[in-house]
PDB file of C-alpha atoms in Angstrom:
ATOM      1  CA  MET A   1     112.487 -28.974  61.581  1.00 78.00           C
ATOM      2  CA  VAL A   2     113.519 -27.349  58.290  1.00 91.00           C
ATOM      3  CA  SER A   3     110.852 -25.207  56.599  1.00 93.00           C
ATOM      4  CA  SER A   4     110.172 -24.765  52.890  1.00 95.00           C
ATOM      5  CA  HIS A   5     111.292 -21.156  53.325  1.00 96.00           C
ATOM      6  CA  ASP A   6     114.698 -22.403  54.553  1.00 96.00           C
ATOM      7  CA  ILE A   7     115.025 -24.668  51.507  1.00 97.00           C
ATOM      8  CA  PHE A   8     113.918 -22.304  48.761  1.00 97.00           C
ATOM      9  CA  THR A   9     115.818 -19.230  49.990  1.00 96.00           C
ATOM     10  CA  ILE A  10     119.248 -20.900  50.117  1.00 97.00           C
ATOM     11  CA  SER A  11     121.980 -18.523  48.994  1.00 92.00           C
ATOM     12  CA  GLY A  12     125.556 -19.674  48.759  1.00 92.00           C
ATOM     13  CA  LYS A  13     127.652 -22.650  49.777  1.00 93.00           C
ATOM     14  CA  LYS A  14     127.594 -22.140  53.558  1.00 96.00           C
ATOM     15  CA  ASP A  15     123.830 -21.742  53.606  1.00 96.00           C
ATOM     16  CA  PHE A  16     123.398 -24.926  51.544  1.00 97.00           C
ATOM     17  CA  GLU A  17     125.720 -26.904  53.813  1.00 97.00           C
ATOM     18  CA  LYS A  18     124.008 -25.681  56.981  1.00 97.00           C
ATOM     19  CA  ILE A  19     120.491 -26.570  55.758  1.00 98.00           C
ATOM     20  CA  THR A  20     121.697 -29.898  54.315  1.00 98.00           C
ATOM     21  CA  MET A  21     123.172 -30.990  57.663  1.00 98.00           C
ATOM     22  CA  LYS A  22     119.933 -30.017  59.419  1.00 98.00           C
ATOM     23  CA  VAL A  23     117.943 -32.063  56.886  1.00 98.00           C
ATOM     24  CA  PHE A  24     120.246 -35.061  57.391  1.00 98.00           C
ATOM     25  CA  ARG A  25     119.771 -34.985  61.156  1.00 98.00           C
ATOM     26  CA  TYR A  26     116.009 -34.560  60.778  1.00 98.00           C
ATOM     27  CA  GLN A  27     115.685 -37.458  58.340  1.00 98.00           C
ATOM     28  CA  TYR A  28     117.905 -39.723  60.406  1.00 98.00           C
ATOM     29  CA  GLU A  29     115.575 -39.178  63.365  1.00 98.00           C
ATOM     30  CA  ASN A  30     112.274 -39.335  61.454  1.00 97.00           C
ATOM     31  CA  ASN A  31     112.774 -41.736  58.518  1.00 98.00           C
ATOM     32  CA  SER A  32     112.941 -45.311  59.797  1.00 97.00           C
ATOM     33  CA  VAL A  33     114.071 -46.753  56.448  1.00 98.00           C
ATOM     34  CA  TYR A  34     116.880 -44.210  56.102  1.00 98.00           C
ATOM     35  CA  GLN A  35     117.909 -44.605  59.754  1.00 98.00           C
ATOM     36  CA  LYS A  36     118.206 -48.391  59.404  1.00 98.00           C
ATOM     37  CA  PHE A  37     120.274 -47.971  56.251  1.00 98.00           C
ATOM     38  CA  CYS A  38     122.578 -45.451  57.978  1.00 98.00           C
ATOM     39  CA  ASN A  39     122.971 -47.723  61.000  1.00 97.00           C
ATOM     40  CA  LEU A  40     123.890 -50.691  58.791  1.00 97.00           C
ATOM     41  CA  ILE A  41     126.833 -48.706  57.386  1.00 96.00           C
ATOM     42  CA  ARG A  42     127.633 -47.271  60.825  1.00 97.00           C
ATOM     43  CA  LYS A  43     126.738 -43.683  60.025  1.00 97.00           C
ATOM     44  CA  ASP A  44     124.735 -41.383  62.289  1.00 96.00           C
ATOM     45  CA  PRO A  45     124.705 -37.716  63.391  1.00 97.00           C
ATOM     46  CA  THR A  46     127.573 -38.362  65.824  1.00 97.00           C
ATOM     47  CA  ASN A  47     130.035 -39.213  63.029  1.00 96.00           C
ATOM     48  CA  VAL A  48     128.516 -37.381  60.022  1.00 97.00           C
ATOM     49  CA  LYS A  49     129.781 -33.814  60.251  1.00 96.00           C
ATOM     50  CA  THR A  50     130.134 -32.845  56.581  1.00 97.00           C
ATOM     51  CA  ILE A  51     128.027 -33.195  53.425  1.00 96.00           C
ATOM     52  CA  GLU A  52     130.613 -35.601  52.000  1.00 96.00           C
ATOM     53  CA  ALA A  53     130.037 -37.996  54.917  1.00 97.00           C
ATOM     54  CA  ILE A  54     126.241 -38.170  54.497  1.00 98.00           C
ATOM     55  CA  PRO A  55     124.995 -41.633  53.425  1.00 98.00           C
ATOM     56  CA  PHE A  56     123.012 -41.767  50.154  1.00 98.00           C
ATOM     57  CA  LEU A  57     120.071 -44.154  50.080  1.00 98.00           C
ATOM     58  CA  PRO A  58     120.105 -46.457  47.018  1.00 97.00           C
ATOM     59  CA  ILE A  59     117.220 -45.400  44.797  1.00 96.00           C
ATOM     60  CA  GLN A  60     115.924 -48.979  44.659  1.00 95.00           C
ATOM     61  CA  PHE A  61     114.524 -48.539  48.178  1.00 97.00           C
ATOM     62  CA  PHE A  62     111.666 -46.571  46.615  1.00 97.00           C
ATOM     63  CA  LYS A  63     110.605 -49.856  44.981  1.00 95.00           C
ATOM     64  CA  SER A  64     110.597 -51.933  48.148  1.00 95.00           C
ATOM     65  CA  HIS A  65     109.843 -49.532  51.022  1.00 97.00           C
ATOM     66  CA  ASP A  66     107.716 -46.531  51.946  1.00 97.00           C
ATOM     67  CA  VAL A  67     110.431 -43.877  52.206  1.00 98.00           C
ATOM     68  CA  LEU A  68     108.945 -41.249  54.521  1.00 98.00           C
ATOM     69  CA  SER A  69     110.245 -38.670  56.982  1.00 97.00           C
ATOM     70  CA  SER A  70     106.777 -37.382  57.831  1.00 96.00           C
ATOM     71  CA  SER A  71     103.756 -38.874  59.569  1.00 96.00           C
ATOM     72  CA  ASP A  72     101.369 -36.579  57.685  1.00 97.00           C
ATOM     73  CA  SER A  73      98.802 -38.131  55.365  1.00 98.00           C
ATOM     74  CA  ILE A  74      99.795 -38.888  51.781  1.00 98.00           C
ATOM     75  CA  GLN A  75      98.560 -36.237  49.320  1.00 98.00           C
ATOM     76  CA  GLN A  76     100.019 -37.696  46.111  1.00 97.00           C
ATOM     77  CA  ILE A  77     101.746 -40.886  44.991  1.00 97.00           C
ATOM     78  CA  PHE A  78     104.135 -40.575  42.057  1.00 96.00           C
ATOM     79  CA  THR A  79     105.130 -43.795  40.318  1.00 94.00           C
ATOM     80  CA  SER A  80     107.816 -44.655  37.790  1.00 89.00           C
ATOM     81  CA  SER A  81     107.150 -46.225  34.426  1.00 78.00           C
ATOM     82  CA  GLY A  82     108.009 -49.878  34.011  1.00 66.00           C
ATOM     83  CA  THR A  83     107.353 -52.867  31.783  1.00 54.00           C
ATOM     84  CA  THR A  84     104.642 -55.352  32.730  1.00 50.00           C
ATOM     85  CA  GLY A  85     105.537 -57.307  35.858  1.00 56.00           C
ATOM     86  CA  MET A  86     108.404 -54.981  36.711  1.00 71.00           C
ATOM     87  CA  GLN A  87     108.431 -53.435  40.175  1.00 84.00           C
ATOM     88  CA  THR A  88     108.058 -49.661  39.993  1.00 89.00           C
ATOM     89  CA  SER A  89     109.183 -46.892  42.314  1.00 94.00           C
ATOM     90  CA  ARG A  90     106.664 -45.097  44.518  1.00 96.00           C
ATOM     91  CA  HIS A  91     107.321 -41.628  45.878  1.00 98.00           C
ATOM     92  CA  LEU A  92     104.852 -40.875  48.658  1.00 98.00           C
ATOM     93  CA  VAL A  93     104.331 -37.110  48.845  1.00 98.00           C
ATOM     94  CA  THR A  94     102.839 -35.672  52.041  1.00 98.00           C
ATOM     95  CA  ASP A  95     103.052 -32.027  50.945  1.00 98.00           C
ATOM     96  CA  ILE A  96     102.481 -31.489  47.222  1.00 98.00           C
ATOM     97  CA  SER A  97     103.097 -27.738  47.631  1.00 98.00           C
ATOM     98  CA  LEU A  98     106.818 -28.529  48.104  1.00 98.00           C
ATOM     99  CA  TYR A  99     106.926 -30.116  44.647  1.00 98.00           C
ATOM    100  CA  GLU A 100     104.991 -27.238  43.115  1.00 98.00           C
ATOM    101  CA  GLU A 101     107.262 -24.643  44.692  1.00 98.00           C
ATOM    102  CA  SER A 102     110.362 -26.578  43.638  1.00 98.00           C
ATOM    103  CA  TYR A 103     109.530 -26.934  39.934  1.00 98.00           C
ATOM    104  CA  ARG A 104     108.019 -23.458  39.647  1.00 98.00           C
ATOM    105  CA  LYS A 105     111.027 -21.762  41.241  1.00 98.00           C
ATOM    106  CA  GLY A 106     113.395 -24.094  39.370  1.00 97.00           C
ATOM    107  CA  PHE A 107     111.863 -23.247  35.995  1.00 98.00           C
ATOM    108  CA  THR A 108     112.002 -19.514  36.743  1.00 98.00           C
ATOM    109  CA  GLU A 109     115.649 -19.858  37.790  1.00 96.00           C
ATOM    110  CA  PHE A 110     116.625 -21.134  34.318  1.00 97.00           C
ATOM    111  CA  TYR A 111     113.973 -19.784  31.942  1.00 97.00           C
ATOM    112  CA  GLY A 112     112.327 -16.774  33.555  1.00 97.00           C
ATOM    113  CA  ASN A 113     108.589 -16.140  33.747  1.00 97.00           C
ATOM    114  CA  ILE A 114     106.504 -19.064  32.467  1.00 98.00           C
ATOM    115  CA  GLU A 115     103.958 -16.548  31.128  1.00 97.00           C
ATOM    116  CA  ASN A 116     106.503 -15.599  28.456  1.00 97.00           C
ATOM    117  CA  TYR A 117     106.024 -19.014  26.816  1.00 98.00           C
ATOM    118  CA  CYS A 118     103.501 -21.115  25.013  1.00 98.00           C
ATOM    119  CA  VAL A 119     104.083 -24.620  26.375  1.00 98.00           C
ATOM    120  CA  LEU A 120     103.556 -27.579  24.026  1.00 97.00           C
ATOM    121  CA  ALA A 121     103.996 -31.068  25.499  1.00 96.00           C
ATOM    122  CA  LEU A 122     104.666 -34.219  23.474  1.00 95.00           C
ATOM    123  CA  LEU A 123     104.746 -36.863  26.208  1.00 90.00           C
ATOM    124  CA  PRO A 124     102.672 -39.823  24.977  1.00 86.00           C
ATOM    125  CA  SER A 125     104.249 -42.568  27.102  1.00 73.00           C
ATOM    126  CA  TYR A 126     103.769 -40.482  30.245  1.00 80.00           C
ATOM    127  CA  LEU A 127     100.204 -39.395  29.431  1.00 76.00           C
ATOM    128  CA  GLU A 128      99.172 -42.998  28.878  1.00 76.00           C
ATOM    129  CA  ARG A 129      99.745 -44.027  32.499  1.00 80.00           C
ATOM    130  CA  GLU A 130      98.834 -42.833  35.985  1.00 87.00           C
ATOM    131  CA  GLY A 131     101.105 -41.242  38.560  1.00 92.00           C
ATOM    132  CA  SER A 132     103.696 -39.411  36.442  1.00 92.00           C
ATOM    133  CA  SER A 133     105.401 -36.565  38.312  1.00 95.00           C
ATOM    134  CA  LEU A 134     106.513 -35.131  34.937  1.00 94.00           C
ATOM    135  CA  ILE A 135     102.892 -34.890  33.718  1.00 94.00           C
ATOM    136  CA  TYR A 136     101.907 -33.227  37.007  1.00 96.00           C
ATOM    137  CA  MET A 137     104.622 -30.600  36.522  1.00 97.00           C
ATOM    138  CA  VAL A 138     104.015 -29.959  32.810  1.00 96.00           C
ATOM    139  CA  GLU A 139     100.242 -29.767  33.281  1.00 96.00           C
ATOM    140  CA  ASP A 140     100.777 -27.050  35.887  1.00 97.00           C
ATOM    141  CA  LEU A 141     103.274 -25.158  33.694  1.00 98.00           C
ATOM    142  CA  ILE A 142     100.744 -25.259  30.834  1.00 97.00           C
ATOM    143  CA  LYS A 143      98.122 -23.673  33.106  1.00 97.00           C
ATOM    144  CA  LEU A 144     100.574 -21.098  34.490  1.00 98.00           C
ATOM    145  CA  SER A 145     101.613 -20.046  30.969  1.00 98.00           C
ATOM    146  CA  ASN A 146      98.099 -18.628  30.462  1.00 97.00           C
ATOM    147  CA  HIS A 147      98.538 -19.128  26.730  1.00 97.00           C
ATOM    148  CA  PRO A 148      95.458 -20.334  24.815  1.00 97.00           C
ATOM    149  CA  ASP A 149      97.542 -22.619  22.586  1.00 96.00           C
ATOM    150  CA  SER A 150      99.476 -24.318  25.430  1.00 97.00           C
ATOM    151  CA  GLY A 151      98.595 -27.987  25.804  1.00 95.00           C
ATOM    152  CA  PHE A 152      99.382 -31.689  25.481  1.00 94.00           C
ATOM    153  CA  TYR A 153      99.694 -33.636  22.254  1.00 92.00           C
ATOM    154  CA  LEU A 154      99.435 -37.404  22.085  1.00 86.00           C
ATOM    155  CA  HIS A 155      99.607 -38.858  18.563  1.00 83.00           C
ATOM    156  CA  ASN A 156      98.056 -35.909  16.689  1.00 89.00           C
ATOM    157  CA  TYR A 157     101.343 -34.928  15.022  1.00 93.00           C
ATOM    158  CA  ASP A 158      99.779 -33.057  12.089  1.00 94.00           C
ATOM    159  CA  GLU A 159      97.989 -30.713  14.466  1.00 95.00           C
ATOM    160  CA  LEU A 160     101.190 -30.182  16.482  1.00 96.00           C
ATOM    161  CA  ILE A 161     103.257 -29.471  13.338  1.00 97.00           C
ATOM    162  CA  ALA A 162     100.824 -26.785  12.170  1.00 97.00           C
ATOM    163  CA  LYS A 163     100.564 -25.230  15.642  1.00 97.00           C
ATOM    164  CA  LEU A 164     104.334 -25.199  16.193  1.00 97.00           C
ATOM    165  CA  GLU A 165     105.083 -23.539  12.864  1.00 97.00           C
ATOM    166  CA  ASP A 166     102.314 -20.948  13.261  1.00 97.00           C
ATOM    167  CA  LEU A 167     103.459 -19.983  16.770  1.00 98.00           C
ATOM    168  CA  ASP A 168     107.143 -19.861  15.854  1.00 98.00           C
ATOM    169  CA  ASN A 169     106.502 -17.802  12.726  1.00 97.00           C
ATOM    170  CA  SER A 170     104.432 -15.313  14.739  1.00 97.00           C
ATOM    171  CA  GLY A 171     107.431 -14.613  17.019  1.00 97.00           C
ATOM    172  CA  GLN A 172     105.880 -16.318  20.043  1.00 98.00           C
ATOM    173  CA  ASN A 173     108.366 -17.885  22.484  1.00 98.00           C
ATOM    174  CA  VAL A 174     107.563 -21.602  22.520  1.00 98.00           C
ATOM    175  CA  LEU A 175     108.729 -24.397  24.812  1.00 98.00           C
ATOM    176  CA  LEU A 176     108.266 -27.837  23.237  1.00 98.00           C
ATOM    177  CA  ILE A 177     108.940 -30.454  25.901  1.00 97.00           C
ATOM    178  CA  GLY A 178     108.956 -34.021  24.637  1.00 95.00           C
ATOM    179  CA  VAL A 179     110.013 -37.572  25.297  1.00 92.00           C
ATOM    180  CA  THR A 180     112.968 -38.414  23.069  1.00 91.00           C
ATOM    181  CA  TYR A 181     111.397 -41.011  20.764  1.00 91.00           C
ATOM    182  CA  ALA A 182     108.355 -38.803  20.086  1.00 93.00           C
ATOM    183  CA  LEU A 183     110.559 -35.827  19.145  1.00 95.00           C
ATOM    184  CA  LEU A 184     112.377 -38.087  16.673  1.00 95.00           C
ATOM    185  CA  ASP A 185     109.049 -39.301  15.266  1.00 94.00           C
ATOM    186  CA  LEU A 186     107.969 -35.667  14.816  1.00 96.00           C
ATOM    187  CA  ILE A 187     111.004 -34.527  12.812  1.00 97.00           C
ATOM    188  CA  GLU A 188     110.879 -37.667  10.643  1.00 96.00           C
ATOM    189  CA  LYS A 189     107.322 -36.696   9.739  1.00 96.00           C
ATOM    190  CA  HIS A 190     108.188 -33.037   9.144  1.00 96.00           C
ATOM    191  CA  PRO A 191     111.539 -31.166   9.371  1.00 96.00           C
ATOM    192  CA  PHE A 192     111.436 -27.663  10.873  1.00 97.00           C
ATOM    193  CA  GLN A 193     113.396 -24.408  10.822  1.00 97.00           C
ATOM    194  CA  LEU A 194     112.479 -22.827  14.155  1.00 97.00           C
ATOM    195  CA  ASN A 195     113.653 -19.443  15.426  1.00 97.00           C
ATOM    196  CA  ASN A 196     111.654 -18.831  18.600  1.00 98.00           C
ATOM    197  CA  THR A 197     111.289 -22.317  20.042  1.00 98.00           C
ATOM    198  CA  ILE A 198     113.156 -24.160  22.798  1.00 98.00           C
ATOM    199  CA  ILE A 199     113.238 -27.937  22.296  1.00 98.00           C
ATOM    200  CA  MET A 200     113.541 -29.743  25.632  1.00 97.00           C
ATOM    201  CA  GLU A 201     113.955 -33.517  25.702  1.00 94.00           C
ATOM    202  CA  THR A 202     113.136 -35.462  28.837  1.00 90.00           C
ATOM    203  CA  GLY A 203     115.244 -38.477  27.891  1.00 78.00           C
ATOM    204  CA  GLY A 204     114.336 -42.066  27.219  1.00 72.00           C
ATOM    205  CA  MET A 205     113.304 -44.119  24.232  1.00 65.00           C
ATOM    206  CA  LYS A 206     110.819 -46.034  26.448  1.00 63.00           C
ATOM    207  CA  GLY A 207     111.498 -49.198  24.458  1.00 67.00           C
ATOM    208  CA  LYS A 208     110.202 -47.556  21.253  1.00 71.00           C
ATOM    209  CA  ARG A 209     113.594 -47.055  19.607  1.00 74.00           C
ATOM    210  CA  LYS A 210     117.185 -48.125  19.976  1.00 81.00           C
ATOM    211  CA  GLU A 211     119.103 -46.007  22.503  1.00 77.00           C
ATOM    212  CA  ILE A 212     121.742 -43.719  20.947  1.00 83.00           C
ATOM    213  CA  ILE A 213     124.433 -41.566  22.529  1.00 85.00           C
ATOM    214  CA  ARG A 214     123.481 -38.016  23.481  1.00 86.00           C
ATOM    215  CA  GLU A 215     125.798 -36.257  21.002  1.00 90.00           C
ATOM    216  CA  GLU A 216     124.290 -38.162  18.080  1.00 92.00           C
ATOM    217  CA  LEU A 217     120.739 -37.676  19.378  1.00 92.00           C
ATOM    218  CA  HIS A 218     121.143 -33.921  19.866  1.00 94.00           C
ATOM    219  CA  SER A 219     122.774 -33.565  16.451  1.00 96.00           C
ATOM    220  CA  ILE A 220     119.758 -35.277  14.820  1.00 96.00           C
ATOM    221  CA  LEU A 221     117.283 -33.163  16.827  1.00 97.00           C
ATOM    222  CA  CYS A 222     119.140 -29.892  16.122  1.00 97.00           C
ATOM    223  CA  LYS A 223     119.072 -30.590  12.399  1.00 98.00           C
ATOM    224  CA  GLY A 224     115.446 -31.762  12.412  1.00 98.00           C
ATOM    225  CA  PHE A 225     114.127 -28.762  14.340  1.00 98.00           C
ATOM    226  CA  GLY A 226     116.531 -26.239  12.811  1.00 97.00           C
ATOM    227  CA  VAL A 227     117.800 -25.101  16.222  1.00 97.00           C
ATOM    228  CA  SER A 228     121.327 -24.576  17.552  1.00 97.00           C
ATOM    229  CA  ALA A 229     120.942 -26.447  20.864  1.00 97.00           C
ATOM    230  CA  ILE A 230     118.726 -29.039  22.520  1.00 97.00           C
ATOM    231  CA  HIS A 231     117.737 -28.425  26.122  1.00 97.00           C
ATOM    232  CA  SER A 232     117.239 -31.273  28.592  1.00 96.00           C
ATOM    233  CA  GLU A 233     115.487 -31.867  31.900  1.00 95.00           C
ATOM    234  CA  TYR A 234     116.973 -34.196  34.522  1.00 95.00           C
ATOM    235  CA  GLY A 235     114.371 -35.400  36.951  1.00 94.00           C
ATOM    236  CA  MET A 236     112.883 -38.623  38.248  1.00 94.00           C
ATOM    237  CA  THR A 237     110.000 -40.027  40.249  1.00 95.00           C
ATOM    238  CA  GLU A 238     112.097 -40.150  43.414  1.00 97.00           C
ATOM    239  CA  LEU A 239     113.044 -36.438  43.279  1.00 98.00           C
ATOM    240  CA  LEU A 240     110.958 -33.295  43.719  1.00 98.00           C
ATOM    241  CA  SER A 241     113.496 -31.071  41.915  1.00 98.00           C
ATOM    242  CA  GLN A 242     114.898 -30.932  38.390  1.00 97.00           C
ATOM    243  CA  ALA A 243     118.229 -29.967  36.895  1.00 97.00           C
ATOM    244  CA  TYR A 244     118.291 -28.383  33.434  1.00 97.00           C
ATOM    245  CA  SER A 245     120.706 -28.347  30.523  1.00 97.00           C
ATOM    246  CA  LEU A 246     120.540 -25.370  28.161  1.00 96.00           C
ATOM    247  CA  GLY A 247     122.649 -27.258  25.625  1.00 93.00           C
ATOM    248  CA  ASN A 248     125.649 -29.596  25.203  1.00 88.00           C
ATOM    249  CA  GLY A 249     124.302 -31.987  27.833  1.00 92.00           C
ATOM    250  CA  ILE A 250     125.756 -29.984  30.741  1.00 95.00           C
ATOM    251  CA  PHE A 251     123.221 -29.737  33.561  1.00 97.00           C
ATOM    252  CA  GLU A 252     122.929 -27.237  36.368  1.00 97.00           C
ATOM    253  CA  CYS A 253     120.918 -27.532  39.571  1.00 97.00           C
ATOM    254  CA  PRO A 254     118.722 -25.020  41.391  1.00 97.00           C
ATOM    255  CA  PRO A 255     120.242 -23.738  44.681  1.00 97.00           C
ATOM    256  CA  TRP A 256     118.527 -26.417  46.841  1.00 98.00           C
ATOM    257  CA  MET A 257     119.830 -29.340  44.774  1.00 98.00           C
ATOM    258  CA  GLN A 258     123.373 -30.653  44.299  1.00 97.00           C
ATOM    259  CA  ILE A 259     125.166 -33.587  42.676  1.00 97.00           C
ATOM    260  CA  LEU A 260     128.020 -35.658  44.084  1.00 97.00           C
ATOM    261  CA  ILE A 261     129.754 -38.514  42.238  1.00 97.00           C
ATOM    262  CA  ARG A 262     130.492 -41.856  43.898  1.00 97.00           C
ATOM    263  CA  ASP A 263     133.042 -44.533  43.048  1.00 96.00           C
ATOM    264  CA  THR A 264     131.498 -47.311  40.947  1.00 93.00           C
ATOM    265  CA  GLU A 265     133.501 -49.927  42.883  1.00 92.00           C
ATOM    266  CA  ASP A 266     132.845 -48.500  46.361  1.00 93.00           C
ATOM    267  CA  ALA A 267     129.447 -46.856  46.749  1.00 92.00           C
ATOM    268  CA  LEU A 268     130.437 -45.148  50.020  1.00 93.00           C
ATOM    269  CA  THR A 269     133.398 -43.282  48.500  1.00 95.00           C
ATOM    270  CA  LEU A 270     133.070 -40.012  46.589  1.00 96.00           C
ATOM    271  CA  ILE A 271     135.354 -39.182  43.673  1.00 95.00           C
ATOM    272  CA  PRO A 272     136.621 -35.804  42.427  1.00 93.00           C
ATOM    273  CA  GLU A 273     135.407 -33.575  39.585  1.00 94.00           C
ATOM    274  CA  GLY A 274     136.022 -34.775  36.053  1.00 93.00           C
ATOM    275  CA  LYS A 275     135.900 -38.506  36.872  1.00 95.00           C
ATOM    276  CA  THR A 276     133.047 -40.817  35.884  1.00 95.00           C
ATOM    277  CA  GLY A 277     131.014 -42.460  38.614  1.00 96.00           C
ATOM    278  CA  GLY A 278     127.534 -42.964  40.031  1.00 97.00           C
ATOM    279  CA  ILE A 279     125.371 -39.877  40.456  1.00 97.00           C
ATOM    280  CA  ASN A 280     124.306 -39.068  44.024  1.00 98.00           C
ATOM    281  CA  VAL A 281     121.666 -36.368  44.379  1.00 98.00           C
ATOM    282  CA  ILE A 282     120.974 -34.045  47.286  1.00 98.00           C
ATOM    283  CA  ASP A 283     117.427 -32.756  46.808  1.00 98.00           C
ATOM    284  CA  LEU A 284     116.373 -30.701  49.808  1.00 98.00           C
ATOM    285  CA  ALA A 285     112.802 -30.452  48.464  1.00 98.00           C
ATOM    286  CA  ASN A 286     112.579 -34.148  49.438  1.00 98.00           C
ATOM    287  CA  ILE A 287     112.395 -33.093  53.094  1.00 98.00           C
ATOM    288  CA  ASN A 288     109.426 -35.428  53.747  1.00 98.00           C
ATOM    289  CA  SER A 289     110.906 -38.495  52.014  1.00 98.00           C
ATOM    290  CA  CYS A 290     114.703 -38.725  51.602  1.00 98.00           C
ATOM    291  CA  SER A 291     116.936 -35.926  50.352  1.00 98.00           C
ATOM    292  CA  PHE A 292     119.993 -38.134  49.752  1.00 98.00           C
ATOM    293  CA  ILE A 293     119.578 -40.479  46.791  1.00 98.00           C
ATOM    294  CA  ALA A 294     122.144 -42.729  45.105  1.00 97.00           C
ATOM    295  CA  THR A 295     120.801 -43.024  41.555  1.00 96.00           C
ATOM    296  CA  GLN A 296     121.573 -45.660  38.926  1.00 94.00           C
ATOM    297  CA  ASP A 297     122.888 -42.993  36.552  1.00 94.00           C
ATOM    298  CA  LEU A 298     126.520 -42.543  35.606  1.00 95.00           C
ATOM    299  CA  GLY A 299     127.971 -39.085  35.242  1.00 96.00           C
ATOM    300  CA  LYS A 300     130.723 -36.545  35.804  1.00 96.00           C
ATOM    301  CA  LYS A 301     130.738 -33.400  37.891  1.00 97.00           C
ATOM    302  CA  TYR A 302     132.405 -30.194  36.710  1.00 95.00           C
ATOM    303  CA  PRO A 303     133.284 -26.888  38.420  1.00 87.00           C
ATOM    304  CA  ASN A 304     130.401 -24.676  39.629  1.00 85.00           C
ATOM    305  CA  HIS A 305     128.345 -27.798  40.410  1.00 87.00           C
ATOM    306  CA  SER A 306     127.472 -28.480  36.765  1.00 96.00           C
ATOM    307  CA  PHE A 307     127.345 -32.128  35.698  1.00 97.00           C
ATOM    308  CA  GLU A 308     126.873 -34.481  32.772  1.00 95.00           C
ATOM    309  CA  VAL A 309     124.811 -37.676  32.560  1.00 94.00           C
ATOM    310  CA  LEU A 310     126.707 -40.383  30.671  1.00 91.00           C
ATOM    311  CA  GLY A 311     124.474 -43.447  30.973  1.00 86.00           C
ATOM    312  CA  ARG A 312     123.165 -45.954  33.464  1.00 85.00           C
ATOM    313  CA  PHE A 313     124.523 -48.812  35.511  1.00 82.00           C
ATOM    314  CA  ASP A 314     123.717 -52.285  34.286  1.00 68.00           C
ATOM    315  CA  ASN A 315     122.114 -54.315  37.070  1.00 56.00           C
ATOM    316  CA  SER A 316     125.250 -56.437  37.174  1.00 37.00           C
ATOM    317  CA  ASP A 317     127.347 -53.314  37.770  1.00 40.00           C
ATOM    318  CA  ILE A 318     125.549 -52.057  40.874  1.00 40.00           C
ATOM    319  CA  ARG A 319     127.862 -52.375  43.851  1.00 37.00           C
ATOM    320  CA  GLY A 320     127.395 -51.370  47.452  1.00 37.00           C
ATOM    321  CA  CYS A 321     123.636 -51.916  47.303  1.00 38.00           C
ATOM    322  CA  ASN A 322     123.555 -55.300  48.994  1.00 37.00           C
ATOM    323  CA  LEU A 323     121.811 -53.817  52.028  1.00 39.00           C
ATOM    324  CA  MET A 324     118.472 -53.800  50.281  1.00 35.00           C
ATOM    325  CA  VAL A 325     116.642 -56.072  52.718  1.00 34.00           C
ATOM    326  CA  LEU A 326     116.252 -54.343  56.056  1.00 35.00           C
TER     327      LEU A 326
END
């Protein structure tokens, strides 16, 4: 068994590879859904000897199966957003402390001590439903900031505008984390010139606006907030870790998370750095569910494990996922 200490104290490539192989063997033995998937593509611990050979479970399995590597009782169920009648993903979490340790350590890795910030959250579409892992994380970061002005905002934009300008003008470090469409709504209502604020978008128009390419979006947000860069968070219901971009759309992972890129025509084949393909995620914090996820995102990997998210597969473009019914 791999402990949380093993996962969150990883240092260097060899350490990551060693723990990752241990997690693969553990999940093959203890996750019936993952084991069946591996067996269908003729992969098991006898012929998987490197990270590159590990099978990645298509993310859609979280919609149709209980993906678990633990028999412990469920402490939390995170669910994805979806339109009415659409099947949503369910991430069954048996140890919520793993998620808390992952996002707390991950945030510190990229931004330092949370107590240095006032955290303002503009996440209306997430607040308006149950089971959001993003709301769970941001709510905890708000509490950990220990700042009296930290908090959530729904549609009270005038109050947020006044608070943001007052805090920024006072020299307070501010983190404004928002869903994309709401950040655009905010700057259309009031343009800013901020000097001490990080703007972090969590992606997604949530059907409220037309999707636009990242370069155009970040250009609009930079101008509207008067900042030089837009930060981004890359996370999802099915993961317990996040990657962060400090600007230019280039993401980096914490030490217990890594990205590999698969061929869009052959889901079992990985492709080299600099080429566009499907994003596969290794998230070792997912020890009790599945740490090897083939997402529906398209991206490129660069040296030093950084990566870029370029879009999503259309349903018609998903290949290699015809093993959905076990």
